[in-house]
Amino acid sequence: MKIVPEEFGKLVFNEIAMKKALSQDVFDKLEQTIKNGESLDSTLASAVAEAMKDWAIANGATHYTHWFQPLTGITAEKHESFLTTVSSGNPILELSGKELIKGEPDASSFPSGGLRSTFEARGYTAWDPTSYAFIKGNTLCIPTAFCSYGGYALDKKTPLLRSIDALNKQALRVFKVLKMNDVKHIVTNVGPEQEYFLIDKTMFGKRLDLVLTGRTLFGAPSPKGQELDDHYFGVIKPRVASFMEEVDRELWKLGISAKTEHNEVAPAQHELATIYTTCNLACDQNQLVMEMMTKIADKHNFVILFHEKPFEGVNGSGKHNNWSISTDTGINLLSPGDTPFKNQVFLLFLAAVIKAVDDYQDLLRISVASASNDHRLGKNEAPPAIISIFLGDELDKVLKAIANDDEEFESHKERILLGSGVLPSLVKDNTDRNRTSPFAYTGNKFEFRMPGSNKGVSDANTVLNTAVAESLRAFSDLLETSDNVDKAIHAIVKHTIKEHQKILFSGNGYNDTWVEEAKERGLCNFPTTPDALAHLMDEKNVKLFGEHNVLNDIELKARQEIDFENYVKSLDIEVKTMVHLAKRNIMPAINKYIGKLANNITNLIAIDKSISTNYQKNTLDKLCNNLTKIDELTTALNDKYLEANKIDCFEKQAFIIKDTLLPLMAKLRAVVDECETLMPKNYWPMPTYEELLFSEH
Ligand code: ADP
Ligand code: MG
């Protein structure tokens, strides 16, 4: 399979396709709409719809769908045919401007957190012209936002778009003060790195826990794990390589370029990074990447696992969110330039990010919270649940010098005089990597490493954009009233460094001592989703989202409700699956082997009373004890689950699950896993870790 350059973006109605399909006038107007966020007039919509439909049909589409991201976290679509009527035996294929702009899916099955009362089941999807339409199979997918009849956002895209607007608005205030009048808007760039596991389809099918919950609820460790580090960047096995090749080719057609593909640390784990693009498009593309990978894996007899922690004792999967902002004139605002003027801008935006991350640590943690990501954060392998920023040696020194009003700055190479805002250009290599940091500066962008592999990155970027917008709002308020901008910037940067020192940390984030130190510094530490989610409606957070028109308090409350509900439901499924597997598969299997051992003992003694049956008896004794424990624990787990389930409040249920059910689940697992190590392979009722992890040839 070869990648053909001409095929790039073949299935996307991107700028090139639009230029070909639209008249110059319509194209220019649409571009204005996209770039400046102007509203769309209906004649324009009709012209675009007609051209889009013709392009789609020419590329094999027969249907179209409004593609959206409801609060379930995955994408949804409802297919409609282009066919409207048949005239004299000829089909009439249509897509009107109205159909392009607005859809009315029956929204009653999507979560609304009470925003859509039952008598008003309607929801609307609205075309998002800033994300390209694309073809998947025989369907033209039109990216849309999804809202309720009353206009409340019911999806992940709407607040993201609003946050991009908020950031743009505040950044433009800064540029105005700086007299950078050529800047018309800013661009937020995002490049997500996606980790995943590939498991043989047959093995997967034999594990009910993987099938129903995406992770193994039981499983003794494999004798070989990741201790040799021989998988990381190792040779990619042929079946995996052929899967990756097809993924590349299909993504390429959708205008998404996969930049790096390599094995990850854990066996059967891999990573795919796509080249960064504008924030909104990147979030859509990441959803599409996950969808395409799932389908293509199936064709290669694999199942792809995006769960953050499918295997205990083996590294989990995350999604690093690389984020930067640039101007439409091409300046990366997080890139340290080499003229004083540009550096001032850099310092100001750097300060804005530092302030944002410190002031809204809680929101960043919440944006990545899920039952599955809880298994990863803070478990000695992934970033801790505590947010801190790593800037790198060089930048640390620069900021220290600014905070101290030093006259000169000592770089690793030379002494540099610090004039008004002068900053030496930092070589990318100087930003020495700290893999344990949840939020690291990497030369010209920040890498947020806490997002889980399973969830889209809209939430994380919504928080990041809005929080930085708020920093810039505060800075602009000061700058607009100052008569010396240079001095004001210096004062803002200096003040920010001092005020937000506590969020800067360059040590080892996996270290236990960090938890203590972070506590002393007053940083938030929310180890679990319920702990984090409980803070979503804190006054400062409601104010932030409200003032920047990203989410009002009603929309925010609905999201909190849905997230608690999702947490409860996913754990409900895990508990039920655990009990089911224990009672129906594991306990009978242990019992059968106990019977076998008992028979053996009787038979042996019948041969010769003095024969040693210690091994059989010891094993029998351990298994019988464990079987009793398993019985007690499953009963307790089931009882507690039923008790929690009676409570009519998801938030309360979530805390009970976290405090009482999760510890019981861990206990049950430990006993079952011990039994697995005591029993022969052919008596164990499901594939083992070694079979799952080393079967991807
Ligand atoms: P790593 O060493 O973490 O693999 P890379 O330089 O390979 O870092 O980049 C990882 C991701 O960051 C890629 O998706 C890449 O497109 C993205 N990226 C690179 N530059 C930027 C930028 N300025 N803004 C946002 N994302 C970026
Ligand atoms: Mg990375």
PDB file of N, CA, C and O in Angstrom, residues 609-656:
ATOM      1  N   LYS A 609      -0.930 -44.916  51.353  1.00  0.00           N
ATOM      2  CA  LYS A 609      -1.288 -43.955  52.403  1.00  0.00           C
ATOM      3  C   LYS A 609      -0.146 -43.015  52.769  1.00  0.00           C
ATOM      4  O   LYS A 609      -0.358 -41.885  53.186  1.00  0.00           O
ATOM      5  N   SER A 610       1.093 -43.515  52.633  1.00  0.00           N
ATOM      6  CA  SER A 610       2.230 -42.703  53.098  1.00  0.00           C
ATOM      7  C   SER A 610       2.736 -41.730  52.020  1.00  0.00           C
ATOM      8  O   SER A 610       3.667 -40.973  52.237  1.00  0.00           O
ATOM      9  N   ILE A 611       2.131 -41.754  50.866  1.00  0.00           N
ATOM     10  CA  ILE A 611       2.598 -40.883  49.773  1.00  0.00           C
ATOM     11  C   ILE A 611       2.356 -39.410  50.131  1.00  0.00           C
ATOM     12  O   ILE A 611       1.364 -39.082  50.782  1.00  0.00           O
ATOM     13  N   SER A 612       3.312 -38.568  49.742  1.00  0.00           N
ATOM     14  CA  SER A 612       3.155 -37.148  50.098  1.00  0.00           C
ATOM     15  C   SER A 612       2.148 -36.464  49.159  1.00  0.00           C
ATOM     16  O   SER A 612       2.296 -36.496  47.945  1.00  0.00           O
ATOM     17  N   THR A 613       1.148 -35.839  49.780  1.00  0.00           N
ATOM     18  CA  THR A 613       0.173 -35.076  48.983  1.00  0.00           C
ATOM     19  C   THR A 613       0.159 -33.612  49.445  1.00  0.00           C
ATOM     20  O   THR A 613      -0.852 -32.926  49.352  1.00  0.00           O
ATOM     21  N   ASN A 614       1.318 -33.189  49.959  1.00  0.00           N
ATOM     22  CA  ASN A 614       1.393 -31.810  50.480  1.00  0.00           C
ATOM     23  C   ASN A 614       1.049 -30.752  49.434  1.00  0.00           C
ATOM     24  O   ASN A 614       0.311 -29.815  49.693  1.00  0.00           O
ATOM     25  N   TYR A 615       1.630 -30.908  48.259  1.00  0.00           N
ATOM     26  CA  TYR A 615       1.366 -29.908  47.198  1.00  0.00           C
ATOM     27  C   TYR A 615      -0.131 -29.815  46.920  1.00  0.00           C
ATOM     28  O   TYR A 615      -0.724 -28.737  46.896  1.00  0.00           O
ATOM     29  N   GLN A 616      -0.746 -30.975  46.736  1.00  0.00           N
ATOM     30  CA  GLN A 616      -2.173 -31.004  46.415  1.00  0.00           C
ATOM     31  C   GLN A 616      -2.992 -30.398  47.557  1.00  0.00           C
ATOM     32  O   GLN A 616      -3.897 -29.601  47.328  1.00  0.00           O
ATOM     33  N   LYS A 617      -2.614 -30.778  48.787  1.00  0.00           N
ATOM     34  CA  LYS A 617      -3.392 -30.301  49.939  1.00  0.00           C
ATOM     35  C   LYS A 617      -3.233 -28.806  50.144  1.00  0.00           C
ATOM     36  O   LYS A 617      -4.201 -28.088  50.403  1.00  0.00           O
ATOM     37  N   ASN A 618      -1.971 -28.334  50.036  1.00  0.00           N
ATOM     38  CA  ASN A 618      -1.732 -26.887  50.208  1.00  0.00           C
ATOM     39  C   ASN A 618      -2.499 -26.074  49.178  1.00  0.00           C
ATOM     40  O   ASN A 618      -3.123 -25.063  49.486  1.00  0.00           O
ATOM     41  N   THR A 619      -2.394 -26.535  47.940  1.00  0.00           N
ATOM     42  CA  THR A 619      -3.080 -25.803  46.868  1.00  0.00           C
ATOM     43  C   THR A 619      -4.590 -25.853  47.096  1.00  0.00           C
ATOM     44  O   THR A 619      -5.284 -24.842  46.968  1.00  0.00           O
ATOM     45  N   LEU A 620      -5.043 -27.026  47.453  1.00  0.00           N
ATOM     46  CA  LEU A 620      -6.474 -27.197  47.713  1.00  0.00           C
ATOM     47  C   LEU A 620      -6.942 -26.256  48.824  1.00  0.00           C
ATOM     48  O   LEU A 620      -7.961 -25.568  48.700  1.00  0.00           O
ATOM     49  N   ASP A 621      -6.132 -26.221  49.879  1.00  0.00           N
ATOM     50  CA  ASP A 621      -6.463 -25.383  51.023  1.00  0.00           C
ATOM     51  C   ASP A 621      -6.535 -23.902  50.611  1.00  0.00           C
ATOM     52  O   ASP A 621      -7.498 -23.195  50.907  1.00  0.00           O
ATOM     53  N   LYS A 622      -5.510 -23.448  49.878  1.00  0.00           N
ATOM     54  CA  LYS A 622      -5.482 -22.039  49.440  1.00  0.00           C
ATOM     55  C   LYS A 622      -6.678 -21.734  48.550  1.00  0.00           C
ATOM     56  O   LYS A 622      -7.337 -20.704  48.696  1.00  0.00           O
ATOM     57  N   LEU A 623      -6.936 -22.636  47.605  1.00  0.00           N
ATOM     58  CA  LEU A 623      -8.030 -22.372  46.662  1.00  0.00           C
ATOM     59  C   LEU A 623      -9.383 -22.368  47.377  1.00  0.00           C
ATOM     60  O   LEU A 623     -10.239 -21.527  47.080  1.00  0.00           O
ATOM     61  N   CYS A 624      -9.552 -23.299  48.342  1.00  0.00           N
ATOM     62  CA  CYS A 624     -10.831 -23.329  49.070  1.00  0.00           C
ATOM     63  C   CYS A 624     -11.024 -22.042  49.862  1.00  0.00           C
ATOM     64  O   CYS A 624     -12.106 -21.447  49.859  1.00  0.00           O
ATOM     65  N   ASN A 625      -9.956 -21.606  50.547  1.00  0.00           N
ATOM     66  CA  ASN A 625     -10.049 -20.344  51.294  1.00  0.00           C
ATOM     67  C   ASN A 625     -10.382 -19.176  50.373  1.00  0.00           C
ATOM     68  O   ASN A 625     -11.228 -18.339  50.671  1.00  0.00           O
ATOM     69  N   ASN A 626      -9.667 -19.135  49.250  1.00  0.00           N
ATOM     70  CA  ASN A 626      -9.886 -18.032  48.311  1.00  0.00           C
ATOM     71  C   ASN A 626     -11.296 -18.065  47.712  1.00  0.00           C
ATOM     72  O   ASN A 626     -11.909 -17.022  47.502  1.00  0.00           O
ATOM     73  N   LEU A 627     -11.768 -19.275  47.476  1.00  0.00           N
ATOM     74  CA  LEU A 627     -13.109 -19.390  46.901  1.00  0.00           C
ATOM     75  C   LEU A 627     -14.152 -18.824  47.874  1.00  0.00           C
ATOM     76  O   LEU A 627     -15.083 -18.115  47.466  1.00  0.00           O
ATOM     77  N   THR A 628     -13.951 -19.116  49.151  1.00  0.00           N
ATOM     78  CA  THR A 628     -14.855 -18.553  50.162  1.00  0.00           C
ATOM     79  C   THR A 628     -14.773 -17.025  50.152  1.00  0.00           C
ATOM     80  O   THR A 628     -15.786 -16.328  50.181  1.00  0.00           O
ATOM     81  N   LYS A 629     -13.526 -16.515  50.078  1.00  0.00           N
ATOM     82  CA  LYS A 629     -13.348 -15.050  50.052  1.00  0.00           C
ATOM     83  C   LYS A 629     -14.030 -14.440  48.826  1.00  0.00           C
ATOM     84  O   LYS A 629     -14.671 -13.402  48.914  1.00  0.00           O
ATOM     85  N   ILE A 630     -13.849 -15.102  47.693  1.00  0.00           N
ATOM     86  CA  ILE A 630     -14.451 -14.577  46.457  1.00  0.00           C
ATOM     87  C   ILE A 630     -15.970 -14.533  46.606  1.00  0.00           C
ATOM     88  O   ILE A 630     -16.622 -13.556  46.229  1.00  0.00           O
ATOM     89  N   ASP A 631     -16.490 -15.586  47.189  1.00  0.00           N
ATOM     90  CA  ASP A 631     -17.939 -15.647  47.391  1.00  0.00           C
ATOM     91  C   ASP A 631     -18.400 -14.489  48.279  1.00  0.00           C
ATOM     92  O   ASP A 631     -19.361 -13.775  47.952  1.00  0.00           O
ATOM     93  N   GLU A 632     -17.688 -14.283  49.381  1.00  0.00           N
ATOM     94  CA  GLU A 632     -18.065 -13.197  50.307  1.00  0.00           C
ATOM     95  C   GLU A 632     -17.935 -11.825  49.639  1.00  0.00           C
ATOM     96  O   GLU A 632     -18.807 -10.972  49.763  1.00  0.00           O
ATOM     97  N   LEU A 633     -16.820 -11.654  48.924  1.00  0.00           N
ATOM     98  CA  LEU A 633     -16.576 -10.337  48.306  1.00  0.00           C
ATOM     99  C   LEU A 633     -17.571 -10.022  47.193  1.00  0.00           C
ATOM    100  O   LEU A 633     -18.028  -8.882  47.066  1.00  0.00           O
ATOM    101  N   THR A 634     -17.898 -11.019  46.378  1.00  0.00           N
ATOM    102  CA  THR A 634     -18.877 -10.739  45.309  1.00  0.00           C
ATOM    103  C   THR A 634     -20.238 -10.405  45.929  1.00  0.00           C
ATOM    104  O   THR A 634     -20.925  -9.507  45.448  1.00  0.00           O
ATOM    105  N   THR A 635     -20.586 -11.108  46.985  1.00  0.00           N
ATOM    106  CA  THR A 635     -21.871 -10.819  47.633  1.00  0.00           C
ATOM    107  C   THR A 635     -21.860  -9.405  48.207  1.00  0.00           C
ATOM    108  O   THR A 635     -22.799  -8.624  48.001  1.00  0.00           O
ATOM    109  N   ALA A 636     -20.767  -9.060  48.883  1.00  0.00           N
ATOM    110  CA  ALA A 636     -20.662  -7.709  49.463  1.00  0.00           C
ATOM    111  C   ALA A 636     -20.720  -6.647  48.365  1.00  0.00           C
ATOM    112  O   ALA A 636     -21.404  -5.628  48.491  1.00  0.00           O
ATOM    113  N   LEU A 637     -19.987  -6.912  47.293  1.00  0.00           N
ATOM    114  CA  LEU A 637     -19.935  -5.955  46.189  1.00  0.00           C
ATOM    115  C   LEU A 637     -21.331  -5.745  45.597  1.00  0.00           C
ATOM    116  O   LEU A 637     -21.769  -4.612  45.379  1.00  0.00           O
ATOM    117  N   ASN A 638     -22.000  -6.846  45.381  1.00  0.00           N
ATOM    118  CA  ASN A 638     -23.336  -6.778  44.811  1.00  0.00           C
ATOM    119  C   ASN A 638     -24.301  -6.027  45.743  1.00  0.00           C
ATOM    120  O   ASN A 638     -25.071  -5.169  45.303  1.00  0.00           O
ATOM    121  N   ASP A 639     -24.226  -6.334  47.034  1.00  0.00           N
ATOM    122  CA  ASP A 639     -25.111  -5.668  47.999  1.00  0.00           C
ATOM    123  C   ASP A 639     -24.868  -4.160  48.027  1.00  0.00           C
ATOM    124  O   ASP A 639     -25.793  -3.360  48.001  1.00  0.00           O
ATOM    125  N   LYS A 640     -23.584  -3.798  48.088  1.00  0.00           N
ATOM    126  CA  LYS A 640     -23.232  -2.368  48.153  1.00  0.00           C
ATOM    127  C   LYS A 640     -23.669  -1.651  46.874  1.00  0.00           C
ATOM    128  O   LYS A 640     -24.103  -0.506  46.906  1.00  0.00           O
ATOM    129  N   TYR A 641     -23.510  -2.358  45.784  1.00  0.00           N
ATOM    130  CA  TYR A 641     -23.908  -1.776  44.499  1.00  0.00           C
ATOM    131  C   TYR A 641     -25.415  -1.494  44.500  1.00  0.00           C
ATOM    132  O   TYR A 641     -25.854  -0.402  44.140  1.00  0.00           O
ATOM    133  N   LEU A 642     -26.189  -2.472  44.939  1.00  0.00           N
ATOM    134  CA  LEU A 642     -27.646  -2.304  44.953  1.00  0.00           C
ATOM    135  C   LEU A 642     -28.053  -1.176  45.891  1.00  0.00           C
ATOM    136  O   LEU A 642     -28.933  -0.373  45.582  1.00  0.00           O
ATOM    137  N   GLU A 643     -27.344  -1.087  47.004  1.00  0.00           N
ATOM    138  CA  GLU A 643     -27.613  -0.030  47.984  1.00  0.00           C
ATOM    139  C   GLU A 643     -27.347   1.352  47.356  1.00  0.00           C
ATOM    140  O   GLU A 643     -28.176   2.245  47.435  1.00  0.00           O
ATOM    141  N   ALA A 644     -26.180   1.481  46.717  1.00  0.00           N
ATOM    142  CA  ALA A 644     -25.798   2.762  46.099  1.00  0.00           C
ATOM    143  C   ALA A 644     -26.786   3.131  44.999  1.00  0.00           C
ATOM    144  O   ALA A 644     -27.151   4.298  44.822  1.00  0.00           O
ATOM    145  N   ASN A 645     -27.216   2.115  44.280  1.00  0.00           N
ATOM    146  CA  ASN A 645     -28.087   2.329  43.142  1.00  0.00           C
ATOM    147  C   ASN A 645     -29.442   2.916  43.525  1.00  0.00           C
ATOM    148  O   ASN A 645     -30.124   3.522  42.700  1.00  0.00           O
ATOM    149  N   LYS A 646     -29.814   2.743  44.788  1.00  0.00           N
ATOM    150  CA  LYS A 646     -31.114   3.247  45.240  1.00  0.00           C
ATOM    151  C   LYS A 646     -31.099   4.761  45.433  1.00  0.00           C
ATOM    152  O   LYS A 646     -32.141   5.394  45.436  1.00  0.00           O
ATOM    153  N   ILE A 647     -29.901   5.304  45.616  1.00  0.00           N
ATOM    154  CA  ILE A 647     -29.802   6.748  45.899  1.00  0.00           C
ATOM    155  C   ILE A 647     -30.122   7.556  44.647  1.00  0.00           C
ATOM    156  O   ILE A 647     -29.600   7.278  43.566  1.00  0.00           O
ATOM    157  N   ASP A 648     -30.953   8.557  44.833  1.00  0.00           N
ATOM    158  CA  ASP A 648     -31.440   9.304  43.689  1.00  0.00           C
ATOM    159  C   ASP A 648     -30.568  10.534  43.404  1.00  0.00           C
ATOM    160  O   ASP A 648     -31.079  11.641  43.265  1.00  0.00           O
ATOM    161  N   CYS A 649     -29.277  10.359  43.387  1.00  0.00           N
ATOM    162  CA  CYS A 649     -28.383  11.497  43.114  1.00  0.00           C
ATOM    163  C   CYS A 649     -27.058  10.936  42.624  1.00  0.00           C
ATOM    164  O   CYS A 649     -26.387  10.182  43.335  1.00  0.00           O
ATOM    165  N   PHE A 650     -26.692  11.277  41.388  1.00  0.00           N
ATOM    166  CA  PHE A 650     -25.480  10.695  40.809  1.00  0.00           C
ATOM    167  C   PHE A 650     -24.224  11.123  41.560  1.00  0.00           C
ATOM    168  O   PHE A 650     -23.268  10.370  41.681  1.00  0.00           O
ATOM    169  N   GLU A 651     -24.230  12.371  42.051  1.00  0.00           N
ATOM    170  CA  GLU A 651     -23.036  12.849  42.755  1.00  0.00           C
ATOM    171  C   GLU A 651     -22.797  12.000  44.009  1.00  0.00           C
ATOM    172  O   GLU A 651     -21.690  11.535  44.267  1.00  0.00           O
ATOM    173  N   LYS A 652     -23.866  11.777  44.772  1.00  0.00           N
ATOM    174  CA  LYS A 652     -23.727  10.968  45.994  1.00  0.00           C
ATOM    175  C   LYS A 652     -23.316   9.537  45.645  1.00  0.00           C
ATOM    176  O   LYS A 652     -22.445   8.951  46.281  1.00  0.00           O
ATOM    177  N   GLN A 653     -23.952   9.004  44.617  1.00  0.00           N
ATOM    178  CA  GLN A 653     -23.601   7.637  44.181  1.00  0.00           C
ATOM    179  C   GLN A 653     -22.127   7.548  43.803  1.00  0.00           C
ATOM    180  O   GLN A 653     -21.454   6.586  44.135  1.00  0.00           O
ATOM    181  N   ALA A 654     -21.652   8.578  43.103  1.00  0.00           N
ATOM    182  CA  ALA A 654     -20.256   8.575  42.645  1.00  0.00           C
ATOM    183  C   ALA A 654     -19.310   8.462  43.840  1.00  0.00           C
ATOM    184  O   ALA A 654     -18.336   7.696  43.810  1.00  0.00           O
ATOM    185  N   PHE A 655     -19.608   9.209  44.904  1.00  0.00           N
ATOM    186  CA  PHE A 655     -18.724   9.171  46.076  1.00  0.00           C
ATOM    187  C   PHE A 655     -18.794   7.819  46.788  1.00  0.00           C
ATOM    188  O   PHE A 655     -17.778   7.321  47.277  1.00  0.00           O
ATOM    189  N   ILE A 656     -19.982   7.227  46.833  1.00  0.00           N
ATOM    190  CA  ILE A 656     -20.090   5.909  47.469  1.00  0.00           C
ATOM    191  C   ILE A 656     -19.309   4.867  46.669  1.00  0.00           C
ATOM    192  O   ILE A 656     -18.586   4.041  47.218  1.00  0.00           O
TER     193      ILE A 656
END
